[in-house]
GROMACS .gro file of C-alpha atoms in nm:
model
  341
    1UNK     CA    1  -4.551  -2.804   7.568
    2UNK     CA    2  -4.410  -3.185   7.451
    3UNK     CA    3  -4.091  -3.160   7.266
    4UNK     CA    4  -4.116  -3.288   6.912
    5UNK     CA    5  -4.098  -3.597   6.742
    6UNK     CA    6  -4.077  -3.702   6.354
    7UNK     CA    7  -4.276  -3.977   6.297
    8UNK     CA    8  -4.370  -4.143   5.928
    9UNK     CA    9  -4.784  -4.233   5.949
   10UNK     CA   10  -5.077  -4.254   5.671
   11UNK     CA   11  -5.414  -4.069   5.677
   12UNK     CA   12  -5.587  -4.380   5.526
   13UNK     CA   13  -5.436  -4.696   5.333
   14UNK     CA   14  -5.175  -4.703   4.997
   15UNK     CA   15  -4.853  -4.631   5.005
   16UNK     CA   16  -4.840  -4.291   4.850
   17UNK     CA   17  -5.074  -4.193   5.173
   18UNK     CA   18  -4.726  -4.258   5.367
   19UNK     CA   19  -4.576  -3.899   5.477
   20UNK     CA   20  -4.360  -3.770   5.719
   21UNK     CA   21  -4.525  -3.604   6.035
   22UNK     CA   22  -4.402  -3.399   6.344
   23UNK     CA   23  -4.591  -3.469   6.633
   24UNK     CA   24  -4.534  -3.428   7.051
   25UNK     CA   25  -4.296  -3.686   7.207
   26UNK     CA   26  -4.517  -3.871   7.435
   27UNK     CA   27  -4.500  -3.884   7.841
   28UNK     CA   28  -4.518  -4.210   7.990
   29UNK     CA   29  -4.786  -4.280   8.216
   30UNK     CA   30  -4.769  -4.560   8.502
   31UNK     CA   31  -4.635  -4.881   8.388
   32UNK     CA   32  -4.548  -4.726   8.067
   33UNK     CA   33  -4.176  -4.681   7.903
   34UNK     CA   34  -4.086  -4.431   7.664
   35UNK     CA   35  -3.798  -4.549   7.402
   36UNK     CA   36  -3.593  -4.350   7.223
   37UNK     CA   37  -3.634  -4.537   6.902
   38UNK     CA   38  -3.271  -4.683   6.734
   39UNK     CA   39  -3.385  -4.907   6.465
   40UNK     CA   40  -3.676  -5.034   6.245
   41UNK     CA   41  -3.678  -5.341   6.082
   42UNK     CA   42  -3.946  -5.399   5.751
   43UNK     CA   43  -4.171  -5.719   5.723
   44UNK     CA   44  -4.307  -5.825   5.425
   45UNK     CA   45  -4.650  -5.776   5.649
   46UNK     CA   46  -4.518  -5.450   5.667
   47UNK     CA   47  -4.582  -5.385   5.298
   48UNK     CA   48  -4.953  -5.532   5.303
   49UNK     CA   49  -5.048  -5.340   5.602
   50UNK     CA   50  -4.962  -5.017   5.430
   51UNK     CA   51  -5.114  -5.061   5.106
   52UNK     CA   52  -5.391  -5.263   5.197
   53UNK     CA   53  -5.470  -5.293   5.513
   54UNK     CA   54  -5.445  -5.653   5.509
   55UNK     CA   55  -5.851  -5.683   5.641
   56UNK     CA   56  -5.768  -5.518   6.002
   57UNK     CA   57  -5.910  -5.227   6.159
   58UNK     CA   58  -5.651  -4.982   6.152
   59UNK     CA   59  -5.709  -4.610   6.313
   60UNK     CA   60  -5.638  -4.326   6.133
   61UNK     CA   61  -5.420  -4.167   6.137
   62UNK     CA   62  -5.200  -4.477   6.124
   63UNK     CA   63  -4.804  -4.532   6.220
   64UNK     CA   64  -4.707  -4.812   6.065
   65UNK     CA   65  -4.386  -5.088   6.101
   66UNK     CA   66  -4.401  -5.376   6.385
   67UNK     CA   67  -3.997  -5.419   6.510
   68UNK     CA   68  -3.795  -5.197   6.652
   69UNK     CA   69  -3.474  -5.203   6.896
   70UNK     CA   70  -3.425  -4.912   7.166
   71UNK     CA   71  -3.332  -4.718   7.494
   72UNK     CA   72  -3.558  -4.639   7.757
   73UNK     CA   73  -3.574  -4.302   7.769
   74UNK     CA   74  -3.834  -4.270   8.079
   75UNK     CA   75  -4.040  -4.461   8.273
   76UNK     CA   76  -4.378  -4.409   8.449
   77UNK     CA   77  -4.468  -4.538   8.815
   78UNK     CA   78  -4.435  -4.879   8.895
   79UNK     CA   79  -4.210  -5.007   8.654
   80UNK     CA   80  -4.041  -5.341   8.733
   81UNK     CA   81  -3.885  -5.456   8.428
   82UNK     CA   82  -3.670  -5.192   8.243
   83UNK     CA   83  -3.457  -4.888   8.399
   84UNK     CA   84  -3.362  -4.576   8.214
   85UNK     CA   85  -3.058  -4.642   7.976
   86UNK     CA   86  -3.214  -5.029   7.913
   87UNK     CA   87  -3.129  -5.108   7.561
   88UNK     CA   88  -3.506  -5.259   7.439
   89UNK     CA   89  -3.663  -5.430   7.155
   90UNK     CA   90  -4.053  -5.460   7.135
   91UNK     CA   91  -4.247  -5.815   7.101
   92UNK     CA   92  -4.472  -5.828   6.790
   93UNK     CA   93  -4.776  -5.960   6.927
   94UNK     CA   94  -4.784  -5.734   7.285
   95UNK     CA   95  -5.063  -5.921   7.478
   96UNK     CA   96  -4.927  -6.243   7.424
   97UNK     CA   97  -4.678  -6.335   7.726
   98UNK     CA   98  -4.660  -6.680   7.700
   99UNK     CA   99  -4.891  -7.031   7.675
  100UNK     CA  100  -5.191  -7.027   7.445
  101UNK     CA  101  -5.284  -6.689   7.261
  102UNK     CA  102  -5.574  -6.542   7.305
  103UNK     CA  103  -5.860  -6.492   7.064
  104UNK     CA  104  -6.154  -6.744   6.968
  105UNK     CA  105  -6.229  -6.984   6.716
  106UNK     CA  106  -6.445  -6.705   6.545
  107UNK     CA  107  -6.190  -6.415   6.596
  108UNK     CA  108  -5.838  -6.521   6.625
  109UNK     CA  109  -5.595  -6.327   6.742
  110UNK     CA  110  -5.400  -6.038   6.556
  111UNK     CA  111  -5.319  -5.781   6.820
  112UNK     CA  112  -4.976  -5.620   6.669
  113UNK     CA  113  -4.761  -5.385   6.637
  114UNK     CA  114  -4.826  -5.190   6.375
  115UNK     CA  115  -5.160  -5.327   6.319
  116UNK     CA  116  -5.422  -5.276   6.604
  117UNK     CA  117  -5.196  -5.146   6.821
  118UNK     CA  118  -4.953  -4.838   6.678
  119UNK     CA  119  -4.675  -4.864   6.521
  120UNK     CA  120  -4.312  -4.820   6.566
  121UNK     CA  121  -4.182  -4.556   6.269
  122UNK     CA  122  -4.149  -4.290   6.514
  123UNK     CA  123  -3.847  -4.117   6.709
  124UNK     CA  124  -3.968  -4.231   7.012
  125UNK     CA  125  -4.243  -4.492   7.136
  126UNK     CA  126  -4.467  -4.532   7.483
  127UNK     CA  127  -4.508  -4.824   7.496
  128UNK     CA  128  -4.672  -5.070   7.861
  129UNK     CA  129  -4.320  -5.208   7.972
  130UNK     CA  130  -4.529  -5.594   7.922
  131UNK     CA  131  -4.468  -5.503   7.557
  132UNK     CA  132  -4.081  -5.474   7.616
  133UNK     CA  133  -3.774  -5.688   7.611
  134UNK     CA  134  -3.426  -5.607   7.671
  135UNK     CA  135  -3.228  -5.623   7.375
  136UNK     CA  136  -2.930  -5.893   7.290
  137UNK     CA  137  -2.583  -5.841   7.443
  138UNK     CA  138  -2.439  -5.932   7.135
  139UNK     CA  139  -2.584  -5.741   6.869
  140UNK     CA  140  -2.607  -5.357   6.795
  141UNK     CA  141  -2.959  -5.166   6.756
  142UNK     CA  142  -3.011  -5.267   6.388
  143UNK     CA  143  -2.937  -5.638   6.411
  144UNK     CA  144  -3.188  -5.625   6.714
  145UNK     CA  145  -3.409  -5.464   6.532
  146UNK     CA  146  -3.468  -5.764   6.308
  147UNK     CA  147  -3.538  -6.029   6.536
  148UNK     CA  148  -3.905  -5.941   6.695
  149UNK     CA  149  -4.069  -6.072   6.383
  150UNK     CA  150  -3.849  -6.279   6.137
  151UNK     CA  151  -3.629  -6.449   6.383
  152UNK     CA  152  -3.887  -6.519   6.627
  153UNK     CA  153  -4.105  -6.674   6.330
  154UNK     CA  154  -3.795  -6.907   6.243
  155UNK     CA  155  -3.730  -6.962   6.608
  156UNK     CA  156  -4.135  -7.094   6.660
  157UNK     CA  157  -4.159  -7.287   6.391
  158UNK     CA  158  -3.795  -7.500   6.463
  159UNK     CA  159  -3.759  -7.501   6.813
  160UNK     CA  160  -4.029  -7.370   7.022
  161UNK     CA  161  -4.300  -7.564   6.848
  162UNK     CA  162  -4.100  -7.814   6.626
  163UNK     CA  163  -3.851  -7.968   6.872
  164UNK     CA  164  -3.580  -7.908   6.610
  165UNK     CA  165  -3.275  -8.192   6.685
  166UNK     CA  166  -2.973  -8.217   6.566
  167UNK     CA  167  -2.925  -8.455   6.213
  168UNK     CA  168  -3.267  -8.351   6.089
  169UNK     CA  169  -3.289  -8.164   5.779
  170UNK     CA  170  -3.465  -7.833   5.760
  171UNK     CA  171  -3.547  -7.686   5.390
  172UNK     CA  172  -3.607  -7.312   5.387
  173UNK     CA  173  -3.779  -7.118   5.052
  174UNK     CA  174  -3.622  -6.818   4.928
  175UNK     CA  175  -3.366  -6.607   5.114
  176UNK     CA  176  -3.576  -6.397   5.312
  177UNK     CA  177  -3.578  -6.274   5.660
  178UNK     CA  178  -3.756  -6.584   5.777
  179UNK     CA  179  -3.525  -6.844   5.611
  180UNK     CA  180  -3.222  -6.683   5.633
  181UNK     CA  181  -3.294  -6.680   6.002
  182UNK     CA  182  -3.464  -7.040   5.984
  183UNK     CA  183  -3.113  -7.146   5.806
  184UNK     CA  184  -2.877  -6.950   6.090
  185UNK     CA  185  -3.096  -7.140   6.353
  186UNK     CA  186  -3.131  -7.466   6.191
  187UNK     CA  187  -2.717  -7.464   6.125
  188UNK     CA  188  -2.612  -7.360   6.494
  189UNK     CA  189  -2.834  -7.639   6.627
  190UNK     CA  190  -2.682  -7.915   6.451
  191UNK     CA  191  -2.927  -7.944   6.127
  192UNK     CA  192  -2.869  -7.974   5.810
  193UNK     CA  193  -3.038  -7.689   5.585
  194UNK     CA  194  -3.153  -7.746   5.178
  195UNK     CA  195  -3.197  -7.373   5.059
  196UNK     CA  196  -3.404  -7.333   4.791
  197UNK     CA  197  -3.392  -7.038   4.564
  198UNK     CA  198  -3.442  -6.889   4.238
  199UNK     CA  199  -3.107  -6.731   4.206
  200UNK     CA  200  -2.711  -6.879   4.182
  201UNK     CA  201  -2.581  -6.583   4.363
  202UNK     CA  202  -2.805  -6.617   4.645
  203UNK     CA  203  -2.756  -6.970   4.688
  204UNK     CA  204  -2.410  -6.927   4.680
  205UNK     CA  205  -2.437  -6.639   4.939
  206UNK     CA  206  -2.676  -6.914   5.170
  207UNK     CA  207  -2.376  -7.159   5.165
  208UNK     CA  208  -2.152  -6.848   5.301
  209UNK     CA  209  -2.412  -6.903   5.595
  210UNK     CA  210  -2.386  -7.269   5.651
  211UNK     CA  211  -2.630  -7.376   5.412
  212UNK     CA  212  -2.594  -7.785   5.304
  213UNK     CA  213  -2.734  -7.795   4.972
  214UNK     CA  214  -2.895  -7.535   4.730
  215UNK     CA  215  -3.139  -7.572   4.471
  216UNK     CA  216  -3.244  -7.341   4.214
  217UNK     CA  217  -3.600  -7.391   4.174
  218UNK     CA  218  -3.594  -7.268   3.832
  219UNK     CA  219  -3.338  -7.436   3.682
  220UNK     CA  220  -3.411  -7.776   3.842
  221UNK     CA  221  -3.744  -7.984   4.001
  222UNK     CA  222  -3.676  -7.909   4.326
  223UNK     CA  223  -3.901  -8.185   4.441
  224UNK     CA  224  -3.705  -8.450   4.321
  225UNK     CA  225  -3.384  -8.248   4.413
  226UNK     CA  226  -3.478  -8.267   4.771
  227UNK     CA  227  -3.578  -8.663   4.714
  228UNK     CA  228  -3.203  -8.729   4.595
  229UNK     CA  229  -3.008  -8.514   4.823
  230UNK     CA  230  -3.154  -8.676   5.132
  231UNK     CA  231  -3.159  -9.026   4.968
  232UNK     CA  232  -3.564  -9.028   4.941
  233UNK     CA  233  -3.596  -8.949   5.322
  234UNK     CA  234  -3.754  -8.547   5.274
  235UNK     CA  235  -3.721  -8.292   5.483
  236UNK     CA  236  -3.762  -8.278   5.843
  237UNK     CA  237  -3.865  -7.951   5.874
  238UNK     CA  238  -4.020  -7.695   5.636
  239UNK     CA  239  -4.086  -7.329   5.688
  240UNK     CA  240  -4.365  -7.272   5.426
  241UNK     CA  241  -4.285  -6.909   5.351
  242UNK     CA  242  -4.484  -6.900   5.003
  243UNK     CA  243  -4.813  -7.021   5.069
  244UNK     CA  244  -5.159  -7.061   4.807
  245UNK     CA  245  -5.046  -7.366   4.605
  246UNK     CA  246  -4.693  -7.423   4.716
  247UNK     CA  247  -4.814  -7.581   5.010
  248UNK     CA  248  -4.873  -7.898   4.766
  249UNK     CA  249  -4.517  -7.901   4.641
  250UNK     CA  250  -4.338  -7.868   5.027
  251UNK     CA  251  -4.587  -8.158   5.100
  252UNK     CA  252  -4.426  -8.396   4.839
  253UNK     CA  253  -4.082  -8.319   5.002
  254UNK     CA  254  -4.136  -8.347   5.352
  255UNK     CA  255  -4.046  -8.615   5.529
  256UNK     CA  256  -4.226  -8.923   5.688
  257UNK     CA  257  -4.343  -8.776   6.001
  258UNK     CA  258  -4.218  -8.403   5.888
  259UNK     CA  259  -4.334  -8.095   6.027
  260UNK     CA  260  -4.477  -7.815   5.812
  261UNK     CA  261  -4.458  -7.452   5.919
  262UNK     CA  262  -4.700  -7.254   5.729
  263UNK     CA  263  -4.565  -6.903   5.722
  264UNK     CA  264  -4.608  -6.701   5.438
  265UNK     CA  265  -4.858  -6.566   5.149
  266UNK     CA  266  -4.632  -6.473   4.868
  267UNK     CA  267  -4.843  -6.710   4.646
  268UNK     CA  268  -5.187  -6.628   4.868
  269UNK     CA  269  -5.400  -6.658   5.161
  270UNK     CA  270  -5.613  -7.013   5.029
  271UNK     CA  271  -5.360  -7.260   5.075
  272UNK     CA  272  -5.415  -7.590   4.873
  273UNK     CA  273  -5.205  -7.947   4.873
  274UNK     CA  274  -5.259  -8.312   4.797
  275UNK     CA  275  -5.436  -8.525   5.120
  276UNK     CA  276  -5.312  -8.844   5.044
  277UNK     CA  277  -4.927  -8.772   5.148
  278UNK     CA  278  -5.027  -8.589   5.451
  279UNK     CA  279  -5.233  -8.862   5.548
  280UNK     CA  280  -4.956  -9.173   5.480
  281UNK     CA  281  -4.674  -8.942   5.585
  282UNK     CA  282  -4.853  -8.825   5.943
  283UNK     CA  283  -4.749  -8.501   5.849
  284UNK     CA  284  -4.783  -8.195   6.108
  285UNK     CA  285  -4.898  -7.849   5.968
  286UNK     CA  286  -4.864  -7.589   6.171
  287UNK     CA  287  -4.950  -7.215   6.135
  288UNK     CA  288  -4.678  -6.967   6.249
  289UNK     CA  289  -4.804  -6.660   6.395
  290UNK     CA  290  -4.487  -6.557   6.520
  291UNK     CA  291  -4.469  -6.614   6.865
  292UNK     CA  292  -4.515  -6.534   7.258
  293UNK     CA  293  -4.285  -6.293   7.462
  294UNK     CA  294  -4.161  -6.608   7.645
  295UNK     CA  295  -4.025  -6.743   7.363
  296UNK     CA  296  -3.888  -6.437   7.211
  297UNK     CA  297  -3.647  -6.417   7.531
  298UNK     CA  298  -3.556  -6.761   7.519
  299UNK     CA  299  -3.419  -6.720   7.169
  300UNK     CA  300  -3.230  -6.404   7.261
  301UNK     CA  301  -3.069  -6.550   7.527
  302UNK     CA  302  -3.013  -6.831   7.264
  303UNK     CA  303  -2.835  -6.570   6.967
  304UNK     CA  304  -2.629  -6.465   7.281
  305UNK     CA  305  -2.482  -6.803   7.355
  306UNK     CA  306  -2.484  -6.943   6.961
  307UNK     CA  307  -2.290  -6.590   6.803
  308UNK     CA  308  -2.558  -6.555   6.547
  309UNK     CA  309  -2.566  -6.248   6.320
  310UNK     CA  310  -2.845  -6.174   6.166
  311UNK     CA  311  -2.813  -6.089   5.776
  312UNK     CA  312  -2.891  -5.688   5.694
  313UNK     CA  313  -2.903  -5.655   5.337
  314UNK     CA  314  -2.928  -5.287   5.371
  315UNK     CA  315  -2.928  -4.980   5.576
  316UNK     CA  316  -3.181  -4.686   5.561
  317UNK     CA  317  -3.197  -4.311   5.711
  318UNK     CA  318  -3.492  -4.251   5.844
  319UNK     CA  319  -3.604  -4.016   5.546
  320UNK     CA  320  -3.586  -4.305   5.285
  321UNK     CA  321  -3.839  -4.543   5.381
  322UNK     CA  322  -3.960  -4.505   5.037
  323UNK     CA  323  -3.686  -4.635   4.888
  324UNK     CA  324  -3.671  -4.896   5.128
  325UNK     CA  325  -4.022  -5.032   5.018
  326UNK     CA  326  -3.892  -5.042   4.722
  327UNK     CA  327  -3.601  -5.273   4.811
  328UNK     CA  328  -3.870  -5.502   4.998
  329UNK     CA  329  -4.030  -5.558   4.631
  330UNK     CA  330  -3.763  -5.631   4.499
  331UNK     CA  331  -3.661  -5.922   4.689
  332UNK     CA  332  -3.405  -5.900   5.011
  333UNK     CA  333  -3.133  -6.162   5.131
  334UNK     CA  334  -3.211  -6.083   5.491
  335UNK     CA  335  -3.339  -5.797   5.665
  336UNK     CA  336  -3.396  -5.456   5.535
  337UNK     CA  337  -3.328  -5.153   5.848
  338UNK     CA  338  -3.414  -4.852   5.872
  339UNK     CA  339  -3.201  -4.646   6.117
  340UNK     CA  340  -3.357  -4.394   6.300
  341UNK     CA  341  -3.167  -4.207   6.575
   0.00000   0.00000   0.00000
């Protein structure tokens, strides 16, 4: 008989289906690792798959939460890429290695973690080692924890797809795990960063980071703050984290030739904006899925070499995801862990 496991899963969607379960620790089969689980880190897509569902085809019953950081525990035959003792972290989106993603024009691609495939808020996962990277020298479990999803979102949208150089100007929205991140990035690379927030304190706290400028949005036309601070030129880079009608706004401030990442859906999934200044600026929208596993080792090796931190907000047992849900409502400055072993 399989030793045991506690695991946190849902019989069907809503987060009051969300209990704690004891189940066997799984044997890995050929190709397979098996990771003692260290750390969890919670999405904002984490919240929308468990109480809605977010439209995918989720199997009951369901373990939810997409990044985690590890040690291989056991392999199965055949490995090549991870030994026993291998400190881990998993890549959101496990089929897609590198290049174009896969998926159609009439079904694109959402194979996750903590989606379609499992999830990660478990003791242990078994997991094909393809869906496996080793972890950052430089950071512990938790902070590695953080960067499958959030960091690898900032890093897309910047560098792997935006070319980010130094002496642009990146403007971030809100103080998330995405723009905290995007700001981190954007600073070590030579930008300058506008942070834009509804709140002094965590403006001030975004300045701690590196940031240039901050703007309370609700205190202030942001707009027209980002027109003065960069003497009418915009912003080089955006990383569109609210989404719906916002889009319009982040249009007005871009730059001539700026780059849009559209990211998030805090304001909702139909996105709207003005033509006319995408057309006479020669904007670039992009959408940020996240990213490929390619990319998420480049940026490891990059957090390595740059001494980047990432921002934990706060620390969870394994028992209190609850109350860790609740902290994602409410709004963190950075990442929100949950520790698990």
């Amino acid at each position: 008989m399989n030793a045991k496991m506690n695991s946190w899963r849902m019989d069907e969607k809503g987060r009051n289906r969300l209990s704690q379960a004891t189940l066997p620790i799984p044997l890995p089969n050929a190709g397979e690792v098996l990771v003692k689980v260290s750390a969890v880190s919670l999405n904002y897509r984490d919240k929308l798959v468990i109480e809605n569902g977010m439209g995918l085809a989720l199997t009951f019953p369901f373990i939810p939460g997409s990044d985690m950081a590890g040690v291989v525990e056991a392999v199965g035959g055949g490995n090549t890429r991870f030994q026993v003792g291998d400190r881990v972290v998993g890549n959101f989106s496990p089929d897609w290695i590198d290049g174009r993603n896969t998926g159609t024009a009439r079904n694109p691609p959402y194979k996750t973690l903590g989606g379609l495939y499992p999830g990660v808020l478990a003791e242990y996962v078994c997991f094909p080692e393809d869906w496996l990277v080793h972890a950052p020298a430089t950071l512990d479990d938790a902070e590695a924890s953080t960067l499958p999803c959030a960091a690898l979102t900032a890093w897309f949208a910047l560098v792997e797809r935006g070319t980010l150089r130094a002496g642009q100007t990146v403007l971030t929205h809100g103080t998330g795990g995405v723009a905290i991140f995007g700001l981190q990035l954007a600073k070590a690379l030579g930008a300058s960063v506008i942070v834009v927030s509804g709140s002094d304190d965590k403006i001030a706290r975004a300045k701690m980071l590196g940031a240039t400028y901050g703007i309370n949005r609700l205190s202030e036309d942001w707009v027209e703050s980002v027109y003065r601070l960069t003497n009418d030129q915009g912003a080089d880079h955006i990383l569109e984290t609210i989404g719906g009608t916002h889009l319009g706004r982040s249009i007005e401030a871009a730059a001539v030739n700026g780059r849009i990442s559209v990211i998030g859906v805090f304001g909702g999934f139909e996105i709207s904006g003005p033509a006319g200044p995408v057309l006479r600026k020669g904007l670039t929208l992009q959408g940020i899925g996240v990213g490929h596993r390619r990319s998420l080792e480049d940026m490891i090796g990059a957090i390595d070499r740059l001494g980047i931190k990432p921002v934990i907000d706060a620390r969870y047992a394994f028992s209190e995801l609850p109350d860790a849900l609740d902290h994602l409502d409410r709004g963190a400055f950075g990442k929100i862990v949950i520790e698990v072993n």
